[in-house]
Amino acid sequence: MEKIKTNFESFPIALLEHVNLCIPSHNFAEEYYVNLLGFVLDPKKGRNSPRGTLHFNAGITQIHLTLGDPQIIPGSIVLLHPNLKILKKRLETSPTLELLKESKFSWKEREEDGTFEIIGPYGNCFKVREAERSFGRKNIPGAHLHGNLSEMIGIVSIEFKCKMNQASKITEYYQKFFKCGRIVKGEGSKSAVIDVGTSFWRQSIVFKESPKNYAYDGHHIAIYLND
């Protein structure tokens, strides 16, 4: 397939490129990310299994899976899919479901907005929303440097829960070092929203205040800068 070129000029942070998580085994990885969600295995990193890190591509974004104690993001990874009916059919009937029975995998359709909330084999939350009809092929960022074009369009946001009264400080940090960041007020709490990408391929990094404290377990994200 054609790899669509794109440039990033709109925001100081050009791209939320990957999320890195540790998992204790690669046993479920390909079944979950490729057969169920619609990622593609990065061929350059595919040979790393079973001892190294696997890369799964969704458009120009990736999930990196390193072997180790399972890491759980306190929040969710938000994905964009072209047709949730196709994904729903797999979530209901795929043979992969049998392999995931002994894992933490589960999913539900959110009545309030029609998105899917999927819990991965080791407990991470993925929210999947459907691309708007106006989001045509010309707007799809394309494939990663290595590998074919995936069904899953890409990671559009990552949402972290943070301590109360921390959103303003996080925003100040991003404004100081990256010239971006804004506050969004909710009921009794605030969120720091970091806009990423371009006008048509827009991503975000969100830090939402929560009364619950979460210990950091070593997961990380990678961003690309314009300058």
CSV table of N, CA and C in Angstrom, one decimal, residues 23 25-34 56 65 96 98-104 121-122:
chain,number,residue,atom,x,y,z
A,23,ILE,N,5.5,-6.3,29.9
A,23,ILE,CA,4.6,-7.4,30.1
A,23,ILE,C,5.4,-8.6,30.4
A,25,SER,N,5.2,-11.7,29.4
A,25,SER,CA,5.3,-12.7,28.3
A,25,SER,C,4.7,-12.1,27.1
A,26,HIS,N,5.3,-12.5,25.9
A,26,HIS,CA,4.8,-12.1,24.6
A,26,HIS,C,3.7,-13.0,24.1
A,27,ASN,N,3.3,-14.0,24.9
A,27,ASN,CA,2.4,-15.0,24.5
A,27,ASN,C,1.1,-14.5,23.9
A,28,PHE,N,0.5,-13.4,24.5
A,28,PHE,CA,-0.7,-12.9,24.0
A,28,PHE,C,-0.6,-11.7,23.1
A,29,ALA,N,0.7,-11.2,22.9
A,29,ALA,CA,0.9,-9.9,22.3
A,29,ALA,C,0.3,-9.8,20.9
A,30,GLU,N,0.8,-10.7,20.0
A,30,GLU,CA,0.4,-10.7,18.6
A,30,GLU,C,-1.1,-10.9,18.5
A,31,GLU,N,-1.6,-11.9,19.2
A,31,GLU,CA,-3.0,-12.2,19.1
A,31,GLU,C,-3.9,-11.0,19.5
A,32,TYR,N,-3.5,-10.3,20.6
A,32,TYR,CA,-4.3,-9.1,21.0
A,32,TYR,C,-4.1,-7.9,20.1
A,33,TYR,N,-2.9,-7.5,19.9
A,33,TYR,CA,-2.7,-6.3,19.1
A,33,TYR,C,-2.9,-6.4,17.6
A,34,VAL,N,-2.6,-7.5,17.0
A,34,VAL,CA,-2.7,-7.7,15.6
A,34,VAL,C,-4.1,-8.3,15.2
A,56,PHE,N,4.5,-2.9,17.9
A,56,PHE,CA,3.3,-3.0,17.1
A,56,PHE,C,2.9,-1.7,16.6
A,65,LEU,N,6.5,-3.3,23.6
A,65,LEU,CA,6.3,-4.2,24.7
A,65,LEU,C,7.6,-4.9,25.0
A,96,THR,N,-9.4,-15.5,18.8
A,96,THR,CA,-8.4,-15.0,19.8
A,96,THR,C,-9.0,-14.9,21.2
A,98,GLU,N,-10.7,-17.0,22.8
A,98,GLU,CA,-10.4,-18.2,23.6
A,98,GLU,C,-9.1,-18.2,24.2
A,99,LEU,N,-8.1,-17.6,23.5
A,99,LEU,CA,-6.7,-17.5,24.1
A,99,LEU,C,-6.6,-16.5,25.2
A,100,LEU,N,-7.5,-15.5,25.2
A,100,LEU,CA,-7.4,-14.5,26.2
A,100,LEU,C,-8.3,-14.8,27.4
A,101,LYS,N,-9.0,-15.9,27.5
A,101,LYS,CA,-9.9,-16.2,28.6
A,101,LYS,C,-9.3,-16.2,29.9
A,102,GLU,N,-8.0,-16.6,30.0
A,102,GLU,CA,-7.3,-16.6,31.3
A,102,GLU,C,-6.6,-15.3,31.7
A,103,SER,N,-6.7,-14.3,30.8
A,103,SER,CA,-6.1,-13.0,31.0
A,103,SER,C,-7.1,-12.0,31.6
A,104,LYS,N,-6.7,-10.8,31.7
A,104,LYS,CA,-7.5,-9.7,32.3
A,104,LYS,C,-8.4,-9.1,31.2
A,121,PRO,N,-4.7,-7.8,28.0
A,121,PRO,CA,-4.4,-9.0,28.7
A,121,PRO,C,-3.8,-8.8,30.1
A,122,TYR,N,-3.1,-7.7,30.3
A,122,TYR,CA,-2.4,-7.4,31.6
A,122,TYR,C,-3.0,-6.2,32.3
